[in-house]
Short mmCIF file of C-alpha atoms in Angstrom, two decimals:
data_model
loop_
_atom_site.label_atom_id
_atom_site.label_comp_id
_atom_site.label_asym_id
_atom_site.label_seq_id
_atom_site.Cartn_x
_atom_site.Cartn_y
_atom_site.Cartn_z
CA UNK A 428 22.39 80.12 123.02
CA UNK A 429 22.95 77.80 120.05
CA UNK A 430 26.62 77.48 119.39
CA UNK A 431 27.17 77.09 115.68
CA UNK A 432 30.93 76.93 115.47
CA UNK A 433 32.87 74.12 116.96
CA UNK A 434 34.74 75.32 119.99
CA UNK A 435 37.06 73.47 122.32
CA UNK A 436 35.09 71.87 125.12
CA UNK A 437 36.44 74.01 127.92
CA UNK A 438 35.56 77.14 126.00
CA UNK A 439 32.04 75.90 125.45
CA UNK A 440 31.59 75.04 129.10
CA UNK A 441 33.09 78.37 130.07
CA UNK A 442 30.92 80.25 127.60
CA UNK A 443 27.81 78.38 128.71
CA UNK A 444 28.41 79.10 132.38
CA UNK A 445 29.21 82.76 131.75
CA UNK A 446 26.17 83.15 129.53
CA UNK A 447 23.88 81.40 132.00
CA UNK A 448 25.10 83.63 134.82
CA UNK A 449 24.69 86.68 132.59
CA UNK A 450 21.26 85.48 131.54
CA UNK A 451 20.05 84.90 135.08
CA UNK A 452 21.49 88.24 136.16
CA UNK A 453 19.83 90.23 133.42
CA UNK A 454 16.74 88.17 132.73
CA UNK A 455 13.86 90.44 133.23
CA UNK A 456 10.53 89.18 132.03
CA UNK A 457 10.68 88.81 128.25
CA UNK A 458 8.95 91.33 126.03
CA UNK A 459 5.19 91.11 125.75
CA UNK A 460 4.69 88.30 128.24
CA UNK A 461 1.70 88.71 130.49
CA UNK A 462 3.07 89.00 134.07
CA UNK A 463 0.85 86.20 135.36
CA UNK A 464 2.11 83.78 132.68
CA UNK A 465 5.71 84.69 133.47
CA UNK A 466 5.11 84.32 137.18
CA UNK A 467 3.53 80.84 136.90
CA UNK A 468 6.32 79.63 134.62
CA UNK A 469 8.98 81.00 136.93
CA UNK A 470 7.35 79.37 139.95
CA UNK A 471 7.29 75.99 138.22
CA UNK A 472 10.90 76.33 137.11
CA UNK A 473 12.05 77.38 140.58
CA UNK A 474 10.25 74.40 142.08
CA UNK A 475 11.77 71.99 139.54
CA UNK A 476 15.19 73.46 140.30
CA UNK A 477 14.89 72.60 144.00
CA UNK A 478 14.13 68.90 143.44
CA UNK A 479 16.98 66.55 144.35
CA UNK A 480 15.44 63.56 142.65
CA UNK A 481 12.40 62.78 140.56
CA UNK A 482 10.99 60.44 138.00
CA UNK A 483 8.81 61.45 135.07
CA UNK A 484 6.60 58.94 133.33
CA UNK A 485 5.42 60.56 130.12
CA UNK A 486 3.33 59.70 127.07
CA UNK A 487 3.87 61.69 123.94
CA UNK A 488 2.75 61.93 120.36
CA UNK A 489 4.50 63.71 117.52
CA UNK A 490 3.27 64.55 114.06
CA UNK A 491 5.40 63.58 111.08
CA UNK A 492 4.72 64.98 107.64
CA UNK A 493 5.06 62.96 104.49
CA UNK A 494 6.21 64.56 101.27
CA UNK A 495 2.66 64.06 99.97
CA UNK A 496 1.39 66.43 102.66
CA UNK A 497 -0.20 63.63 104.65
CA UNK A 498 0.32 63.82 108.41
CA UNK A 499 1.18 60.76 110.50
CA UNK A 500 1.30 60.52 114.26
CA UNK A 501 3.80 58.48 116.23
CA UNK A 502 3.63 57.85 119.97
CA UNK A 503 6.29 57.07 122.50
CA UNK A 504 6.59 56.50 126.20
CA UNK A 505 9.43 58.22 128.03
CA UNK A 506 10.66 57.51 131.53
CA UNK A 507 13.11 60.07 132.89
CA UNK A 508 14.94 59.33 136.12
CA UNK A 509 16.92 62.15 137.73
CA UNK A 510 19.17 62.07 140.77
CA UNK A 511 20.84 65.44 141.09
CA UNK A 512 23.49 66.51 140.58
CA UNK A 513 25.01 63.75 138.48
CA UNK A 514 22.69 60.88 137.55
CA UNK A 515 20.25 60.79 134.66
CA UNK A 516 18.52 58.02 132.83
CA UNK A 517 16.07 58.26 129.94
CA UNK A 518 14.20 55.25 128.59
CA UNK A 519 12.26 55.75 125.37
CA UNK A 520 9.93 53.14 123.97
CA UNK A 521 8.10 54.25 120.90
CA UNK A 522 6.71 53.46 117.50
CA UNK A 523 9.74 54.96 115.77
CA UNK A 524 12.60 54.36 118.19
CA UNK A 525 13.66 52.53 121.31
CA UNK A 526 16.47 54.15 123.21
CA UNK A 527 18.16 54.04 126.58
CA UNK A 528 20.42 56.85 127.73
CA UNK A 529 22.39 56.69 130.95
CA UNK A 530 24.54 59.44 132.44
CA UNK A 531 26.49 58.30 135.50
CA UNK A 532 28.43 61.46 136.33
CA UNK A 533 31.35 60.45 134.11
CA UNK A 534 30.01 59.38 130.79
CA UNK A 535 26.93 59.33 128.63
CA UNK A 536 25.95 55.97 127.16
CA UNK A 537 23.31 55.72 124.48
CA UNK A 538 21.84 52.42 123.38
CA UNK A 539 19.48 51.82 120.49
CA UNK A 540 17.74 48.76 121.89
CA UNK A 541 16.21 47.82 118.54
CA UNK A 542 19.50 47.70 116.66
CA UNK A 543 21.55 46.75 119.76
CA UNK A 544 24.14 49.43 118.98
CA UNK A 545 25.59 51.71 121.65
CA UNK A 546 27.98 54.64 121.90
CA UNK A 547 29.67 56.32 124.83
CA UNK A 548 31.27 59.68 125.44
CA UNK A 549 33.01 61.21 128.43
CA UNK A 550 30.82 63.89 130.01
CA UNK A 551 31.17 66.71 132.56
CA UNK A 552 30.31 66.22 136.22
CA UNK A 553 26.76 67.59 136.44
CA UNK A 554 23.50 66.90 134.63
CA UNK A 555 23.33 70.49 133.37
CA UNK A 556 26.84 70.42 131.94
CA UNK A 557 26.35 66.93 130.53
CA UNK A 558 23.17 68.02 128.73
CA UNK A 559 24.95 71.05 127.26
CA UNK A 560 27.89 68.85 126.26
CA UNK A 561 25.64 66.30 124.58
CA UNK A 562 23.71 68.96 122.65
CA UNK A 563 26.69 71.10 121.62
CA UNK A 564 29.07 68.37 120.56
CA UNK A 565 26.87 65.54 119.40
CA UNK A 566 23.44 66.99 118.75
CA UNK A 567 21.94 64.62 121.32
CA UNK A 568 18.54 65.97 122.29
CA UNK A 569 16.31 64.29 124.77
CA UNK A 570 12.58 64.67 125.03
CA UNK A 571 11.64 66.76 128.10
CA UNK A 572 15.22 68.02 128.38
CA UNK A 573 13.80 71.54 128.77
CA UNK A 574 12.62 70.52 132.23
CA UNK A 575 15.82 68.83 133.34
CA UNK A 576 18.11 71.85 133.54
CA UNK A 577 18.29 73.37 137.03
CA UNK A 578 17.24 76.67 135.47
CA UNK A 579 14.52 75.51 133.11
CA UNK A 580 13.05 79.01 133.04
CA UNK A 581 16.12 80.30 131.20
CA UNK A 582 16.01 77.46 128.67
CA UNK A 583 12.27 77.70 128.06
CA UNK A 584 12.03 81.48 127.83
CA UNK A 585 15.22 82.07 125.89
CA UNK A 586 13.56 82.85 122.55
CA UNK A 587 10.10 83.78 123.79
CA UNK A 588 8.54 86.75 122.05
CA UNK A 589 5.16 86.81 123.75
CA UNK A 590 3.05 84.82 126.14
CA UNK A 591 -0.20 84.90 128.03
CA UNK A 592 -2.17 83.16 130.73
CA UNK A 593 -4.93 81.16 129.06
CA UNK A 594 -6.80 80.13 132.19
CA UNK A 595 -7.59 77.34 134.63
CA UNK A 596 -7.78 73.90 133.12
CA UNK A 597 -7.85 70.27 134.17
CA UNK A 598 -5.32 67.78 132.78
CA UNK A 599 -6.12 64.13 133.49
CA UNK A 600 -7.81 65.04 136.74
CA UNK A 601 -5.19 67.54 137.91
CA UNK A 602 -6.04 71.25 138.27
CA UNK A 603 -3.63 73.30 136.20
CA UNK A 604 -2.84 76.77 134.88
CA UNK A 605 -2.66 76.84 131.10
CA UNK A 606 0.04 79.10 129.59
CA UNK A 607 0.71 79.86 125.91
CA UNK A 608 3.94 81.27 124.49
CA UNK A 609 5.25 82.25 121.09
CA UNK A 610 8.95 81.96 120.27
CA UNK A 611 10.86 82.60 117.07
CA UNK A 612 10.70 79.02 115.78
CA UNK A 613 7.88 77.43 117.75
CA UNK A 614 4.70 78.19 119.61
CA UNK A 615 4.36 76.24 122.83
CA UNK A 616 1.89 75.68 125.63
CA UNK A 617 2.33 74.31 129.09
CA UNK A 618 -0.15 73.23 131.75
CA UNK A 619 1.26 73.69 135.24
CA UNK A 620 -0.23 72.05 138.29
CA UNK A 621 -2.07 74.57 140.45
CA UNK A 622 -0.85 73.36 143.83
CA UNK A 623 2.09 73.51 146.23
CA UNK A 624 3.91 71.26 143.74
CA UNK A 625 3.67 73.33 140.53
CA UNK A 626 4.73 70.63 138.07
CA UNK A 627 4.27 70.72 134.29
CA UNK A 628 1.51 68.24 133.51
CA UNK A 629 1.25 68.73 129.77
CA UNK A 630 3.36 70.37 127.10
CA UNK A 631 2.53 71.10 123.45
CA UNK A 632 5.06 72.33 120.91
CA UNK A 633 4.00 73.52 117.45
CA UNK A 634 6.39 73.92 114.51
CA UNK A 635 4.54 76.92 113.17
CA UNK A 636 6.65 77.62 110.08
CA UNK A 637 6.16 74.17 108.62
CA UNK A 638 3.28 73.16 106.37
CA UNK A 639 0.44 71.65 108.43
CA UNK A 640 2.14 72.89 111.62
CA UNK A 641 3.13 69.53 113.14
CA UNK A 642 2.77 69.24 116.89
CA UNK A 643 4.38 67.40 119.75
CA UNK A 644 2.18 66.68 122.76
CA UNK A 645 3.32 65.14 126.00
CA UNK A 646 1.48 64.27 129.22
CA UNK A 647 3.58 63.94 132.35
CA UNK A 648 3.20 62.01 135.60
CA UNK A 649 5.65 62.76 138.37
CA UNK A 650 7.11 60.75 141.20
CA UNK A 651 8.97 63.04 143.61
CA UNK A 652 10.12 60.30 145.98
CA UNK A 653 11.21 57.54 143.63
CA UNK A 654 12.92 54.36 144.77
CA UNK A 655 15.79 53.54 142.46
CA UNK A 656 17.05 50.04 141.88
CA UNK A 657 20.78 49.68 142.63
CA UNK A 658 21.98 49.54 139.06
CA UNK A 659 19.57 52.03 137.48
CA UNK A 660 22.35 54.45 136.58
CA UNK A 661 24.90 51.83 135.55
CA UNK A 662 25.16 51.16 131.86
CA UNK A 663 25.61 47.50 131.01
CA UNK A 664 25.74 46.71 127.29
CA UNK A 665 23.33 43.88 126.45
CA UNK A 666 24.67 40.62 125.10
CA UNK A 667 25.98 40.98 121.54
CA UNK A 668 25.59 44.75 121.59
CA UNK A 669 28.10 46.43 119.32
CA UNK A 670 29.86 49.67 120.11
CA UNK A 671 29.86 52.48 117.57
CA UNK A 672 30.84 56.16 117.64
CA UNK A 673 28.96 59.39 118.08
CA UNK A 674 29.52 61.55 115.04
CA UNK A 675 30.52 65.03 116.21
CA UNK A 676 28.20 67.84 115.20
CA UNK A 677 29.06 69.56 111.90
CA UNK A 678 31.09 66.70 110.64
CA UNK A 679 29.18 66.44 107.42
CA UNK A 680 31.20 63.90 105.55
CA UNK A 681 31.81 60.41 106.81
CA UNK A 682 35.13 60.15 108.61
CA UNK A 683 37.98 58.17 107.16
CA UNK A 684 38.62 54.84 108.77
CA UNK B 746 20.96 67.85 50.87
CA UNK B 747 24.08 65.93 50.09
CA UNK B 748 25.89 67.66 52.84
CA UNK B 749 23.17 66.93 55.31
CA UNK B 750 23.13 63.26 54.33
CA UNK B 751 26.81 62.80 54.81
CA UNK B 752 26.65 64.50 58.10
CA UNK B 753 23.88 62.24 59.30
CA UNK B 754 25.90 59.23 58.17
CA UNK B 755 28.87 60.60 60.00
CA UNK B 756 26.81 61.05 63.14
CA UNK B 757 25.39 57.51 63.02
CA UNK B 758 28.02 55.78 65.21
CA UNK B 759 27.89 58.61 67.71
CA UNK B 760 24.13 58.36 67.95
CA UNK B 761 24.40 54.66 68.60
CA UNK B 762 27.08 55.19 71.21
CA UNK B 763 25.22 57.95 72.98
CA UNK B 764 22.02 55.91 72.95
CA UNK B 765 23.92 53.03 74.50
CA UNK B 766 25.43 55.36 77.09
CA UNK B 767 21.99 56.67 78.00
CA UNK B 768 20.62 53.14 78.42
CA UNK B 769 23.59 51.99 80.51
CA UNK B 770 23.47 55.18 82.56
CA UNK B 771 19.75 54.81 83.14
CA UNK B 772 20.21 51.20 84.25
CA UNK B 773 22.91 52.20 86.70
CA UNK B 774 20.84 55.06 88.07
CA UNK B 775 17.74 52.88 88.31
CA UNK B 776 19.60 50.22 90.28
CA UNK B 777 21.07 52.79 92.64
CA UNK B 778 17.75 54.61 92.95
CA UNK B 779 15.70 51.58 93.83
CA UNK B 780 18.41 50.66 96.29
CA UNK B 781 18.27 54.00 98.03
CA UNK B 782 14.52 54.39 97.79
CA UNK B 783 14.02 50.98 99.31
CA UNK B 784 16.24 51.93 102.22
CA UNK B 785 14.38 55.19 102.58
CA UNK B 786 11.08 53.43 102.31
CA UNK B 787 11.96 51.34 105.32
CA UNK B 788 13.82 53.98 107.20
CA UNK B 789 11.89 57.13 106.55
CA UNK B 790 8.45 56.00 105.56
CA UNK B 791 6.93 52.95 107.09
CA UNK B 792 4.07 53.06 104.68
CA UNK B 793 5.76 53.61 101.35
CA UNK B 794 3.57 56.62 100.67
CA UNK B 795 6.26 59.21 100.45
CA UNK B 796 9.29 60.08 102.49
CA UNK B 797 9.14 61.88 105.79
CA UNK B 798 9.77 65.59 105.46
CA UNK B 799 12.59 66.60 107.72
CA UNK B 800 11.41 69.35 110.07
CA UNK B 801 13.36 72.62 110.23
CA UNK B 802 14.08 71.96 113.88
CA UNK B 803 13.36 69.27 116.46
CA UNK B 804 9.73 69.01 117.44
CA UNK B 805 10.17 67.77 121.01
CA UNK B 806 12.14 70.56 122.68
CA UNK B 807 11.41 74.22 123.28
CA UNK B 808 14.87 75.38 124.27
CA UNK B 809 18.42 74.37 123.50
CA UNK B 810 19.07 72.14 120.56
CA UNK B 811 21.63 71.66 117.88
CA UNK B 812 20.33 70.51 114.53
CA UNK B 813 22.37 67.54 113.43
CA UNK B 814 23.39 67.64 109.79
CA UNK B 815 21.92 64.83 107.75
CA UNK B 816 23.47 65.30 104.33
CA UNK B 817 21.37 63.61 101.65
CA UNK B 818 22.98 61.88 98.73
CA UNK B 819 26.27 63.69 98.42
CA UNK B 820 29.39 62.31 96.84
CA UNK B 821 32.16 61.11 99.05
CA UNK B 822 35.80 62.05 98.39
CA UNK B 823 37.07 63.10 95.00
CA UNK B 824 39.02 60.38 93.30
CA UNK B 825 36.82 57.60 94.61
CA UNK B 826 35.25 55.11 92.29
CA UNK B 827 32.33 56.42 90.26
CA UNK B 828 29.88 54.49 92.40
CA UNK B 829 30.99 56.39 95.46
CA UNK B 830 30.06 59.62 93.77
CA UNK B 831 26.49 58.56 93.10
CA UNK B 832 25.76 56.44 96.18
CA UNK B 833 24.01 57.87 99.20
CA UNK B 834 26.54 59.01 101.79
CA UNK B 835 24.06 58.54 104.62
CA UNK B 836 21.37 55.91 104.92
CA UNK B 837 18.96 55.49 107.82
CA UNK B 838 18.84 51.75 107.19
CA UNK B 839 21.18 49.31 105.52
CA UNK B 840 20.20 48.11 102.08
CA UNK B 841 19.53 44.41 101.65
CA UNK B 842 22.31 41.93 101.02
CA UNK B 843 25.01 43.63 103.03
CA UNK B 844 27.61 41.45 104.68
CA UNK B 845 29.59 42.19 107.82
CA UNK B 846 33.15 43.01 106.84
CA UNK B 847 35.14 43.27 110.08
CA UNK B 848 35.48 41.50 113.41
CA UNK B 849 33.63 44.17 115.37
CA UNK B 850 30.67 43.83 113.06
CA UNK B 851 30.46 47.53 112.35
CA UNK B 852 31.48 47.74 108.70
CA UNK B 853 29.14 46.43 106.07
CA UNK B 854 29.91 45.54 102.49
CA UNK B 855 26.90 46.40 100.41
CA UNK B 856 27.59 45.40 96.82
CA UNK B 857 31.09 46.85 97.02
CA UNK B 858 30.09 49.99 98.93
CA UNK B 859 31.15 50.07 102.55
CA UNK B 860 28.87 51.46 105.24
CA UNK B 861 29.45 51.99 108.93
CA UNK B 862 26.85 52.90 111.59
CA UNK B 863 27.23 56.10 113.60
CA UNK B 864 25.07 57.98 116.05
CA UNK B 865 24.04 61.31 114.61
CA UNK B 866 22.42 62.75 117.68
CA UNK B 867 20.15 59.98 118.94
CA UNK B 868 19.69 58.43 115.49
CA UNK B 869 21.75 55.64 114.06
CA UNK B 870 22.70 56.27 110.44
CA UNK B 871 24.86 54.24 108.11
CA UNK B 872 27.55 56.29 106.46
CA UNK B 873 29.59 55.55 103.38
CA UNK B 874 33.22 54.96 104.31
CA UNK B 875 36.41 54.06 102.48
CA UNK B 876 36.83 50.39 101.60
CA UNK B 877 38.76 48.57 104.32
CA UNK B 878 42.46 48.30 103.49
#
């Protein structure tokens, strides 16, 4: 569902909603996916979709390749706060970047806390629509965004070609079911808690067509009854922060002043 | 023989000129190169052991994404000064010795080239812009 051409916003939103409805209506289990793997993934997605609020505290590592072929690893901590349907906050503190993103139901504000530069854009009224808007128009991708859509099954399984149930496994003391999928661009694995709260506890994504197959690994802790502070979803620019613009997707040359 | 001699004499000034041009050109390119490489060294490779290879797609999402274009060193608009045609259009970090040019503090004068920060996706990049009027 990547939209390559630039379309007016309402057409994108319209297209996205029509496609999602069509997708849900027709989505049988993708080709060559072991029924048990599909079933566990669907159960997790359905459960995630029912949550009204949650907080994820995640640790991740990603591989970065140097032109010499040497592989480096960079870590980051991500805290995702979600209050459905219209509040989202993502705090990233890592070796390569430090970011804060706040969606308050009306706009998306993104702050690079290292450089003290921020940008804002008006956004649609729900988290799902805001995520689509951010991706389609500005190329803003957030770690763990796959799990934030109300229908994460559709997003995760969109390009899946095959998948199977690996087996029972324990992730940081939590009993999980380990699933492995292959998609057109990536291979990915997910470990889903084997309990009445089937939450993803670990996710691994492999860029299989790239030399040395760099990987992203993330471990997730969940808080399903978080206590928010009053101003958690209010963006306040720090002192001396400067406001800049988001460059729209596919605008390859710098804009004129 | 005679013919060849006269020709070589004739060519002498041209040789000198072209040699000069090569030297001047090389100096210009070297200055610009070290400028860009230094920025890349800090922005793309923390260790100075080669630049990061840009992956063919984001590594941290399975599903929906839109690859943001990060044009490398491409010329800006036709008709700009020669420097604009050789300078990097997008830099992940500002080069050294840039001064803030406007009141908002978002346009930088870097040795006569003007850069402005933008978010490309979640990354801040500095893009070559027209000189302020």
